[in-house]
Coordinates of C-alpha atoms in Angstrom, one line a residue:
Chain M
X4 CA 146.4 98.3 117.5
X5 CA 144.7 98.1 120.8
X6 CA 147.1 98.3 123.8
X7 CA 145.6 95.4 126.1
X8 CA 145.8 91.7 125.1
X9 CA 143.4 90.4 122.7
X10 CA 142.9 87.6 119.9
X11 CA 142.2 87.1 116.6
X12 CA 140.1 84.6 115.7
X13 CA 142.2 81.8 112.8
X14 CA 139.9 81.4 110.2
X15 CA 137.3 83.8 109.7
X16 CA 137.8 87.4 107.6
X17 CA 136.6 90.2 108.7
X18 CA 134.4 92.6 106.6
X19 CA 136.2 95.9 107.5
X20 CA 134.2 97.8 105.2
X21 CA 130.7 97.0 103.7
X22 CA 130.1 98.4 100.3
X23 CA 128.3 97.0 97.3
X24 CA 130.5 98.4 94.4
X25 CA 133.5 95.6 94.4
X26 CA 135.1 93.5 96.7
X27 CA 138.4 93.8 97.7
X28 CA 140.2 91.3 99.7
X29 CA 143.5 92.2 101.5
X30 CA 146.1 90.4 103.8
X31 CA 148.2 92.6 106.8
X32 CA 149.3 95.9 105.8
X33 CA 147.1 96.1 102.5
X34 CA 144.1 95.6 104.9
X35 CA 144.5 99.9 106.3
X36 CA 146.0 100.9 102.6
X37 CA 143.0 99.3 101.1
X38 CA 140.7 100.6 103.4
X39 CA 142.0 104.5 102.7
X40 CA 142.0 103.5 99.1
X41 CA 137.8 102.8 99.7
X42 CA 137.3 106.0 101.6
X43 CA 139.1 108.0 98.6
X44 CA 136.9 106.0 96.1
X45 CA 133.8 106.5 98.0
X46 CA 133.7 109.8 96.6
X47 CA 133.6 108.4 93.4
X48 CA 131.0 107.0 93.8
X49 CA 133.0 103.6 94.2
X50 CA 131.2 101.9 97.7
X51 CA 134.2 98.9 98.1
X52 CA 133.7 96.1 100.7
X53 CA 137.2 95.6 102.1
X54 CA 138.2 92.0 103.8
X55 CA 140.7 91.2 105.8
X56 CA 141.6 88.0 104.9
X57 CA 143.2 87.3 108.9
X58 CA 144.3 84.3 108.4
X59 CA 145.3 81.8 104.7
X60 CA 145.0 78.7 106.0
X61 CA 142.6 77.9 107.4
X62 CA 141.0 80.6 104.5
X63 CA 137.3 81.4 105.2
X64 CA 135.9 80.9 101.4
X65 CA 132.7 81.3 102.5
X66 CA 132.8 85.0 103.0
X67 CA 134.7 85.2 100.4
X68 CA 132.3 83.6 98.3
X69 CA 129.0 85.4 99.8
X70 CA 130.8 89.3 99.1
X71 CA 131.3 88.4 95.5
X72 CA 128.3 87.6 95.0
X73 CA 127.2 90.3 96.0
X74 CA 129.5 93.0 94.4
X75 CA 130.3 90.8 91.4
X76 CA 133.6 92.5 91.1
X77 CA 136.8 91.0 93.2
X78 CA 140.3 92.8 93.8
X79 CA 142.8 90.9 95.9
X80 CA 145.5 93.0 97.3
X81 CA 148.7 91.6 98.9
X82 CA 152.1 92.2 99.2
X83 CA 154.0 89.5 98.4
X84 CA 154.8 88.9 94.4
X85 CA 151.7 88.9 92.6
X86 CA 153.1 85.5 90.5
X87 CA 151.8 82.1 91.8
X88 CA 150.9 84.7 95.0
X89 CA 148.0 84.1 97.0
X90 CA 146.2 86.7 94.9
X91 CA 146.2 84.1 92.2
X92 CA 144.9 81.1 94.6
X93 CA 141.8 83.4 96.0
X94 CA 141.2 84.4 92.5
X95 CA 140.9 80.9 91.5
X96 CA 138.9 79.7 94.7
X97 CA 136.2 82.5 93.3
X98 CA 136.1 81.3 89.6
X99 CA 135.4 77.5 90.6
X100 CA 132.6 78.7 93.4
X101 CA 129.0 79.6 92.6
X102 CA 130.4 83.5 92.8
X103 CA 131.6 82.9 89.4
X104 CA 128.0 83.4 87.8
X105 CA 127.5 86.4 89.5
X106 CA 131.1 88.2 88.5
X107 CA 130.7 91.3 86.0
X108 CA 134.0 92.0 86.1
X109 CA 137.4 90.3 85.6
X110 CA 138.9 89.5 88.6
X111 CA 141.8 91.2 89.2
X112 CA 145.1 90.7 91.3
X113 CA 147.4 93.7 92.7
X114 CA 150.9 91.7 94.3
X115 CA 154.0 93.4 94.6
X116 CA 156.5 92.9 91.6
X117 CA 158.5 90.0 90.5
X118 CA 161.3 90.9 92.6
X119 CA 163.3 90.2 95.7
X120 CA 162.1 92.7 98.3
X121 CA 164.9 95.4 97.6
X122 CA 166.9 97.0 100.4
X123 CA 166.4 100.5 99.0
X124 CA 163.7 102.3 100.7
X125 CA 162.7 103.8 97.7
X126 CA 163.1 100.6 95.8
X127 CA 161.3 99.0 98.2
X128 CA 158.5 101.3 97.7
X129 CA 158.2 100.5 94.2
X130 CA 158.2 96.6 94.6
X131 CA 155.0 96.6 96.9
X132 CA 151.5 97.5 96.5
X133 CA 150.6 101.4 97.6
X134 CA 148.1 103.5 98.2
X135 CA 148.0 104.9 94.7
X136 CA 148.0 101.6 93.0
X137 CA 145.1 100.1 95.0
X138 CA 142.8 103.1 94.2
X139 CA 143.9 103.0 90.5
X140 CA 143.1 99.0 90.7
X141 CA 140.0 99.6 92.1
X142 CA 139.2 102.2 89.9
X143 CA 140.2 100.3 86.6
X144 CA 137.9 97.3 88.2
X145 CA 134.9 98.8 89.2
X146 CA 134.7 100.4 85.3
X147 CA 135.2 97.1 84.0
X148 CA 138.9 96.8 82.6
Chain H
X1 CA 147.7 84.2 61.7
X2 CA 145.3 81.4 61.3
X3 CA 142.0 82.1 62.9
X4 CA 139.3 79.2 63.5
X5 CA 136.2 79.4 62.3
X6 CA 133.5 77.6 64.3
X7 CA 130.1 76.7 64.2
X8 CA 128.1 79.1 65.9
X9 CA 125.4 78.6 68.4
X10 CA 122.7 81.1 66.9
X11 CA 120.0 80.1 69.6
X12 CA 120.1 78.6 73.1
X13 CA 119.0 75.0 72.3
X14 CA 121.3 74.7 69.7
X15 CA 123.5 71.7 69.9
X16 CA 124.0 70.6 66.2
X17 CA 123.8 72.5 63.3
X18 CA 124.1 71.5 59.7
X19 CA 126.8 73.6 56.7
X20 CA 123.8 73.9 54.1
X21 CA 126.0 76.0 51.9
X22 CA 129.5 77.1 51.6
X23 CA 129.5 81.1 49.9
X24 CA 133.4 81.2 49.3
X25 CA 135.4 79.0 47.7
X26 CA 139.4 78.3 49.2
X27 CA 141.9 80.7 48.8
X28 CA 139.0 83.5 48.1
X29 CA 139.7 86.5 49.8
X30 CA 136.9 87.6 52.6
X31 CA 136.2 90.7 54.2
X32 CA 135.2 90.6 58.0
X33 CA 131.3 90.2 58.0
X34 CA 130.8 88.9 54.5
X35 CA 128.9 85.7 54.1
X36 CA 130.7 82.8 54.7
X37 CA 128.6 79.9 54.7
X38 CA 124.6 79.4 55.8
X39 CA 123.4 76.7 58.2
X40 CA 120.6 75.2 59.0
X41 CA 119.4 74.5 62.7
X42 CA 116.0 72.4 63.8
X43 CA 114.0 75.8 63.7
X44 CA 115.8 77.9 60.6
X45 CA 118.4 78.5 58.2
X46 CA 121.1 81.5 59.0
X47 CA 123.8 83.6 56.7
X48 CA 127.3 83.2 58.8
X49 CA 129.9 85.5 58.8
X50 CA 133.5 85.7 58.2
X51 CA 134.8 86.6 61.5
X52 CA 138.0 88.2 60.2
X53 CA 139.8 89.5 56.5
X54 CA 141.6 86.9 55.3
X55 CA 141.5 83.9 52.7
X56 CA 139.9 81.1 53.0
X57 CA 142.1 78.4 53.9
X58 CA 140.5 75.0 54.2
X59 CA 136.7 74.2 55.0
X60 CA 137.0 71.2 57.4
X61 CA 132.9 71.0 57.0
X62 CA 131.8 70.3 53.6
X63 CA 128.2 71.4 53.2
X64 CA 125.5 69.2 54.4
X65 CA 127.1 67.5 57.3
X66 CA 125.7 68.1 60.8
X67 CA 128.5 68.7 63.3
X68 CA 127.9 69.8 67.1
X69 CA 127.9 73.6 68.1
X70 CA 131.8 74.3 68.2
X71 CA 133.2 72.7 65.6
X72 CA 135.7 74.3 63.7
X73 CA 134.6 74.2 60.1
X74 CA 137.1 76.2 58.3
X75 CA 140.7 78.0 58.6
X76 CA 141.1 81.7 57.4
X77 CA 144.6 82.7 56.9
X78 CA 145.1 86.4 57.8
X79 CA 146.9 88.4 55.4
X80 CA 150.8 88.4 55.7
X81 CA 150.4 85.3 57.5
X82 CA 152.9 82.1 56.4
X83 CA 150.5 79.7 54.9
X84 CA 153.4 76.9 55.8
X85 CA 153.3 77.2 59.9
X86 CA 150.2 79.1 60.2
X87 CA 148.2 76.1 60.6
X88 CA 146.1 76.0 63.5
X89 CA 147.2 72.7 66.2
X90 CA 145.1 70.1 65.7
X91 CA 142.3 69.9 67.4
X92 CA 140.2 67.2 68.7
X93 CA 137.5 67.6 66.7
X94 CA 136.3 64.1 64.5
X95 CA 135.8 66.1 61.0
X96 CA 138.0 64.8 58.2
X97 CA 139.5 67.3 56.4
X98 CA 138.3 68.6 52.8
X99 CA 140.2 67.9 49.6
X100 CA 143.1 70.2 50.2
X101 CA 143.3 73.2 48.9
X102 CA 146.4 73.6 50.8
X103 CA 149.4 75.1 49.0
X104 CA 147.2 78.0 47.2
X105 CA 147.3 80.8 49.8
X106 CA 150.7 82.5 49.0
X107 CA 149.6 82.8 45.2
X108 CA 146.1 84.3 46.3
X109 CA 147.5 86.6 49.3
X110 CA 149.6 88.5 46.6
X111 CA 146.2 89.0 44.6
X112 CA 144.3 89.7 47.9
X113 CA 143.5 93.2 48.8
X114 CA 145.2 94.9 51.5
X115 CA 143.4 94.2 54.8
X116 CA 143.4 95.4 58.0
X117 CA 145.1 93.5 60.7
X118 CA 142.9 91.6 63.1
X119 CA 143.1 93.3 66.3
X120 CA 141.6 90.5 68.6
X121 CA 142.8 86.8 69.2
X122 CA 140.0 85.0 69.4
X123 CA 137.4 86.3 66.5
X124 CA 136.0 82.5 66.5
X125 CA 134.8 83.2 69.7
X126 CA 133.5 86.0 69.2
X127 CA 131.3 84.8 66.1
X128 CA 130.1 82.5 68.6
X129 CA 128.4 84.5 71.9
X130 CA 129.0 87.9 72.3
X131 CA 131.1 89.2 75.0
X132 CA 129.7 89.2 78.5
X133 CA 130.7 88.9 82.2
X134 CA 128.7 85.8 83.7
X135 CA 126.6 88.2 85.8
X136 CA 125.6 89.9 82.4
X137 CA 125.1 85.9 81.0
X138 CA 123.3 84.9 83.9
X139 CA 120.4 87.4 84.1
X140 CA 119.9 87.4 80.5
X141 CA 119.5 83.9 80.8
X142 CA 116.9 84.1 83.7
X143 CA 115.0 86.9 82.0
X144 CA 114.9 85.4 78.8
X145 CA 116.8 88.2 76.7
X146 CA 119.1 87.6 73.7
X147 CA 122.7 88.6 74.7
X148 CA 123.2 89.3 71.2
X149 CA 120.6 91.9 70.9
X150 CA 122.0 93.8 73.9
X151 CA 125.1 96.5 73.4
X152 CA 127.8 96.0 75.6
X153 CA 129.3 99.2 77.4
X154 CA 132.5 97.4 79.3
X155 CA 135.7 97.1 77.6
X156 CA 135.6 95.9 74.2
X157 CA 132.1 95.9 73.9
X158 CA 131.6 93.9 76.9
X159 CA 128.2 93.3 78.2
X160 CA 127.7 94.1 81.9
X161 CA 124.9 93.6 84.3
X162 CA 124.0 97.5 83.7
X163 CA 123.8 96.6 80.1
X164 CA 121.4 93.8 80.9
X165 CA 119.4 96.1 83.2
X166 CA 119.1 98.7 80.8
X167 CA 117.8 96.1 77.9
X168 CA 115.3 95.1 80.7
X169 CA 113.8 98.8 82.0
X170 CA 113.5 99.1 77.5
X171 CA 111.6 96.2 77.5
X172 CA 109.5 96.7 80.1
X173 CA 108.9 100.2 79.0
X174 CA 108.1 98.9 75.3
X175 CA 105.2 98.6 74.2
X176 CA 103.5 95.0 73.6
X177 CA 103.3 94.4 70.1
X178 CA 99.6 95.2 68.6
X179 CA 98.7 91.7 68.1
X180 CA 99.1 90.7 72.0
X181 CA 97.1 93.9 72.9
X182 CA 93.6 92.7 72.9
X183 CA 92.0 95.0 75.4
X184 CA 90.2 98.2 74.1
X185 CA 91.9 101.2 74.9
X186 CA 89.2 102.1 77.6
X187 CA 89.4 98.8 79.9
X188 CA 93.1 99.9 79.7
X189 CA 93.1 103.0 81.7
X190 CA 92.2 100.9 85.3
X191 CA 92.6 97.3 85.8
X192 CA 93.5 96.5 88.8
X193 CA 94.5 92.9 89.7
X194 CA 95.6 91.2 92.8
X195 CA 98.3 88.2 93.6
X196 CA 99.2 86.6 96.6
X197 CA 101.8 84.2 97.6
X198 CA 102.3 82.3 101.1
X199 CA 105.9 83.2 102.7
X200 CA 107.6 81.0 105.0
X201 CA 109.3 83.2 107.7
X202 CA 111.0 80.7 109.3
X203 CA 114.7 81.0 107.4
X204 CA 113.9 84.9 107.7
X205 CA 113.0 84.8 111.5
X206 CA 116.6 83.1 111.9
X207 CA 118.3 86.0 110.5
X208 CA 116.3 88.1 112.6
X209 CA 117.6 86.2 115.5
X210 CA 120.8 86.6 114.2
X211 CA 120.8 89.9 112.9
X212 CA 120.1 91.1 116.6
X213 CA 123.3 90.8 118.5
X214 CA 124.8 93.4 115.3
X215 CA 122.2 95.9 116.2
X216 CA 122.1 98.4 119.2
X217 CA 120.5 97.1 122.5
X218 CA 120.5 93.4 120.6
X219 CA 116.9 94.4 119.4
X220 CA 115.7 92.2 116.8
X221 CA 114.6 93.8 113.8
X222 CA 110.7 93.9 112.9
X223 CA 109.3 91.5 110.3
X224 CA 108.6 95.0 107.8
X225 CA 112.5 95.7 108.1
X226 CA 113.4 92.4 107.2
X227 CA 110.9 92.5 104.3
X228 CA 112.5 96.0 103.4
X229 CA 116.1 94.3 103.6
X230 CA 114.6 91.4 101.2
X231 CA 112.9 93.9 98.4
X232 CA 116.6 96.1 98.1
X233 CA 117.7 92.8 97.0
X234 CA 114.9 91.8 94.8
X235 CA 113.4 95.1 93.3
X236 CA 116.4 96.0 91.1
X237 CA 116.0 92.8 89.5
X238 CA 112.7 94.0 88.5
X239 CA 112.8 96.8 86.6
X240 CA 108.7 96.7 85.7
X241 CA 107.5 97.2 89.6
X242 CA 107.5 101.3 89.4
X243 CA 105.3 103.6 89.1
X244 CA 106.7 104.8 86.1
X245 CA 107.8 102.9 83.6
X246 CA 111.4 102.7 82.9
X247 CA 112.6 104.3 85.5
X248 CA 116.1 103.4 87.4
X249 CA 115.8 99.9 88.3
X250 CA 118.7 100.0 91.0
X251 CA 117.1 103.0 92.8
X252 CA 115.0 101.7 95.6
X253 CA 112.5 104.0 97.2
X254 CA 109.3 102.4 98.9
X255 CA 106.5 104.2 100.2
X256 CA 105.4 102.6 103.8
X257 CA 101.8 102.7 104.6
X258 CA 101.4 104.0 108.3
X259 CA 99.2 105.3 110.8
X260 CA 99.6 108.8 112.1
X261 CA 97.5 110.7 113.9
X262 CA 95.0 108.3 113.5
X263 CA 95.2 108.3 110.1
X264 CA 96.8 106.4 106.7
X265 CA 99.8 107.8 106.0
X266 CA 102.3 106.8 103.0
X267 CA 105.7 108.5 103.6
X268 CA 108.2 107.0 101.4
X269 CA 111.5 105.7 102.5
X270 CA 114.5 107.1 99.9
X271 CA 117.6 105.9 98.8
X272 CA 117.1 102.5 100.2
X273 CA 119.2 100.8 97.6
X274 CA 122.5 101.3 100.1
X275 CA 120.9 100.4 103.1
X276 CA 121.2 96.9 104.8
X277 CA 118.9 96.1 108.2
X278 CA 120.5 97.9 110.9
X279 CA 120.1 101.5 108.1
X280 CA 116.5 100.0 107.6
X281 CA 115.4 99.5 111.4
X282 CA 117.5 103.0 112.1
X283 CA 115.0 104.6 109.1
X284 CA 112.1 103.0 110.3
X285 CA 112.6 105.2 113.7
X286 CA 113.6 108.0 112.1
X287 CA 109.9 107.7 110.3
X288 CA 107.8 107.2 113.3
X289 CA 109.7 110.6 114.8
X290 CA 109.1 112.5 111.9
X291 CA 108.0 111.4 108.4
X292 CA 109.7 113.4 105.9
X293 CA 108.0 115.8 103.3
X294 CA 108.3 114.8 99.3
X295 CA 110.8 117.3 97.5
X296 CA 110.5 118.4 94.1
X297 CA 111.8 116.2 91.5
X298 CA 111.7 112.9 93.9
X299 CA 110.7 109.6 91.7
X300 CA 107.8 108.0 92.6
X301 CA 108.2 105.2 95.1
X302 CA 108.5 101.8 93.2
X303 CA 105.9 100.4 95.8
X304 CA 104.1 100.8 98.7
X305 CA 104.5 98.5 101.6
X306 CA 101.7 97.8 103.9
X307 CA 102.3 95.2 107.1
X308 CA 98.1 94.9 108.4
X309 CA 99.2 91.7 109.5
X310 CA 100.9 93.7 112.7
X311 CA 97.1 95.0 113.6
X312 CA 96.2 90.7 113.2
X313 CA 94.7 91.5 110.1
X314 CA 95.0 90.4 106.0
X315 CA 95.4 91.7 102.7
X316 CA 95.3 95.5 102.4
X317 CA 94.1 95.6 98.2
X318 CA 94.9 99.3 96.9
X319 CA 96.3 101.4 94.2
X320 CA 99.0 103.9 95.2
X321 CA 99.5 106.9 92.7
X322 CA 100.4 104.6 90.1
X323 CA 102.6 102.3 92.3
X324 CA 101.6 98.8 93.4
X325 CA 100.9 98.2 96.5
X326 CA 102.1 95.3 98.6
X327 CA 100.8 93.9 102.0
X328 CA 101.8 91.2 104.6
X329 CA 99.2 89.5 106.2
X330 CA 99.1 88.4 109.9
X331 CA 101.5 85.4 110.9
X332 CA 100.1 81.9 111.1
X333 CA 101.3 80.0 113.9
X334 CA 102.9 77.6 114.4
X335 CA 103.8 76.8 110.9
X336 CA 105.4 80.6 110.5
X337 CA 103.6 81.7 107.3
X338 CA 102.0 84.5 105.9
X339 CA 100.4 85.4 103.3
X340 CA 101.7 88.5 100.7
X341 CA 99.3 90.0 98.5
X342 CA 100.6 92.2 95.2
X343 CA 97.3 94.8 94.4
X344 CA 98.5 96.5 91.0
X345 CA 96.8 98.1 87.5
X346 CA 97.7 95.9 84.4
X347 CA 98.0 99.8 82.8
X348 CA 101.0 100.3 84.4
X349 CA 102.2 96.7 85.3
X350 CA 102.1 93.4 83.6
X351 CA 100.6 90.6 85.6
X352 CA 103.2 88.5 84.4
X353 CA 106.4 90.8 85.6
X354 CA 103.7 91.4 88.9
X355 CA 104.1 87.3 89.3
X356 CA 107.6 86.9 88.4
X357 CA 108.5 89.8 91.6
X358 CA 105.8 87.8 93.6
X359 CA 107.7 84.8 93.2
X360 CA 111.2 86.0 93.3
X361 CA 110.3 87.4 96.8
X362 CA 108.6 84.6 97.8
X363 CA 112.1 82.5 97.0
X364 CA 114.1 85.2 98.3
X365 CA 112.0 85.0 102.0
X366 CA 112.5 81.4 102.1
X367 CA 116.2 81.4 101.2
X368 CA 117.5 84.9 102.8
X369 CA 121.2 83.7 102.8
X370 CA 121.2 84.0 98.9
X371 CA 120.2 87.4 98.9
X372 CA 121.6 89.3 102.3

């Protein structure tokens, strides 16, 4: 986080990482986890475009829309529950735009669970997305499942 | 388990087709891939098969009435299913039923042999178009290949745009069948051709402008980086342009025809498949510093790129170890044109695959935001 004031722009996402494998597109905190999650991948031979979604509304579809179709393979990574989340509304945003003829993969959500946010630190853990489960989503998308 | 069975679309145009014959009667037991009925489309007749074990419920399609692709034409119960509530909904589909047959399929189950349960829900599907992403669907449609005839890889058999791009590099590196071979074998060895298309830069020269303020010093990037930039997009899309046939379409290495010392030099630019403009300007310096030798085991480059339109002059027309050779002519002001010129030898490349790159580029320049 840089120490003197600065802004961030409402309505455009931010290509944090190019890569032509898959496209993952993250909100807040998923943003870093998915980022380390590319890096570890890399080696794989797994090159994943990360976005940082910045702002949902106003949501910039068409970068959205221009990374798919390039990668043809979309993972949306956020932390709030997966169900109705905003995972499901990006996923849908991709299937009615032109991107959808250019998607070899199914498109594939990674929310936390259907849960309150639990108390327990450890709990709390296991209700949101981490590090381990983004790489195996990644992983598990870019081979098709 | 009641699974629909549908009527297939066996070719692209196909919109209707027509029941000619039923081969089972209802309540016969059938075996997944055993010949359920035959139709009849505008072009030819076709053996249809069961899509799962079962018995033969109710055909909703007697024989010899045209329906339209989709159609469910028949019911097949699954063994152990309850013939009383496992009737599909109904389904908007104008198709009165048959004379019913309905009440026979407990009697006949216990008769049936024992069949394997149907692993997948949707087996009417299935019958109908093979399992694909829309990528996969998409260039198969564009290059004219029958998704059917291509093995899927994915999950389930799905088929994937490497599936697609394999088919391709096997059809490209197939022989033509011996009646479309009409050369003799000696006119095959060298026949070089040329084609040439007219780019419009302008869409290309606003990227350039664009491009600029991402790259150090807010240089713009030359016309031949932009035109690299434009074949990583197009060249894995055409498997034929190599020097060898078959080779790995997605690998994109292109030689670059230079001067050095005064003299024509090819060095060939590697791995350019993961680079985007500012890797291509930054490799483009690297090569005027020092071009790099040719290691042992390095593919042929899929093309060589020659710019003579930076010296003001027009088509350079050559043959480069095999590969074709490609070259951009001078710029035409003011309309912003210029003319690209594809030499290649029909032994090695089909004038047909030549003009199909040609004009893919040629779209691709005009219209760089579908492609970068």
């Amino acid at each position: 986080m840089p120490l003197a004031p600065y802004r961030v722009p409402i309505g455009t996402a931010e290509i944090r990482r190019h890569g032509s494998t898959a496209t993952v597109v993250a909100t807040s905190i998923m943003v870093s986890r998915a980022l380390e999650a590319a890096e570890i991948l890399a080696g794989e031979g797994i090159d994943a475009e990360v976005i940082d979604l910045r702002s949902l509304r106003p949501l910039d579809r068409p970068t959205l829309i221009e990374s798919v179709r390039r990668t043809g393979r979309l993972l949306v990574v956020h932390e709030g529950v997966q169900t109705l989340g905003i995972g499901a509304e990006i996923s849908a945003l991709i299937a009615e735009s032109d991107a959808f003829d250019f998607l070899d993969a199914p498109i594939r959500r990674l929310g936390g669970r259907d849960t309150p946010l639990p108390y327990n630190p450890v709990l709390e853990k296991a209700a949101v997305p981490q590090l381990g489960d983004i790489v195996a989503a990644l992983r598990a998308l870019a081979e098709g499942r | 388990m009641t699974i629909d069975v549908i009527m297939p679309r066996v070719d692209m145009t196909m919109e209707r087709g027509t029941i000619r014959s039923w081969s089972a009667e209802p309540g016969a037991a059938l075996r997944t891939g055993q010949t359920l009925f035959v139709i009849e489309t505008d072009k030819a007749a076709m053996e249809i098969e069961a899509p799962a074990d079962g018995i033969l419920g109710e055909i909703l399609v007697p024989a010899g009435r045209e329906v339209p692709v989709g159609t469910v034409v028949a019911l097949i119960r699954t063994v152990g299913a309850d013939a009383a509530t496992g009737h599909a909904p109904p389904r908007p589909v104008s198709v009165p039923p048959a004379p019913a047959p309905a009440q026979q399929a407990p009697a006949i189950a216990s008769t049936s042999p024992p069949a394997a349960p149907v692993a997948s829900a949707t087996p009417a599907v299935a019958l109908a178009r093979p399992r694909a992403t829309p990528l996969a669907r998409r260039l198969s449609r564009e290059y004219g290949l029958d998704l059917a005839a291509i093995d899927g890889s994915g999950p389930a058999g799905r088929i994937g745009r490497a599936d697609v791009e394999t088919a391709l590099a096997r059809r490209a590196s197939a022989p033509l069948p011996a009646a479309a071979v009409v050369e003799r074998p000696a006119l095959r060895a060298a026949v070089p051709f040329q084609i040439s298309a007219i780019l419009d830069l302008a869409a290309l020269d606003a990227v350039r402008a664009r491009i600029a303020s991402a790259l150090p010093g807010g240089r713009r990037p030359g016309l031949t980086a932009m035109i690299l930039r434009i074949l990583v997009a197009v060249l894995p899309r055409h498997p034929a342009i190599a020097a060898v046939p078959g080779s790995d379409p997605s690998r994109v290495d292109i030689a670059l025809a230079l001067e050095v010392d005064g003299a024509f030099a090819a060095p060939v630019l590697r791995g350019m498949e993961r680079l985007r403009v500012p890797g291509i300007v930054a490799a483009l310096d690297a090569l005027r510093g020092a071009a790099p030798g040719t290691r042992e085991g390095d593919p042929a480059p899929r093309l060589l790129l020659a710019n003579p339109g930076a010296l003001g002059l027009e088509d350079f027309v050559a043959l480069h170890d095999g590969a074709p050779v490609m070259s951009i002519g001078a710029r035409r002001s003011p309309c912003g044109t210029a003319r690209v010129t594809l030499a290649a030898d029909r032994a090695t490349l089909d004038p047909v695959a030549a003009a199909g790159f040609l004009s893919d580029l040629r779209g691709c320049v005009a219209a760089p935001e579908t492609v970068l």
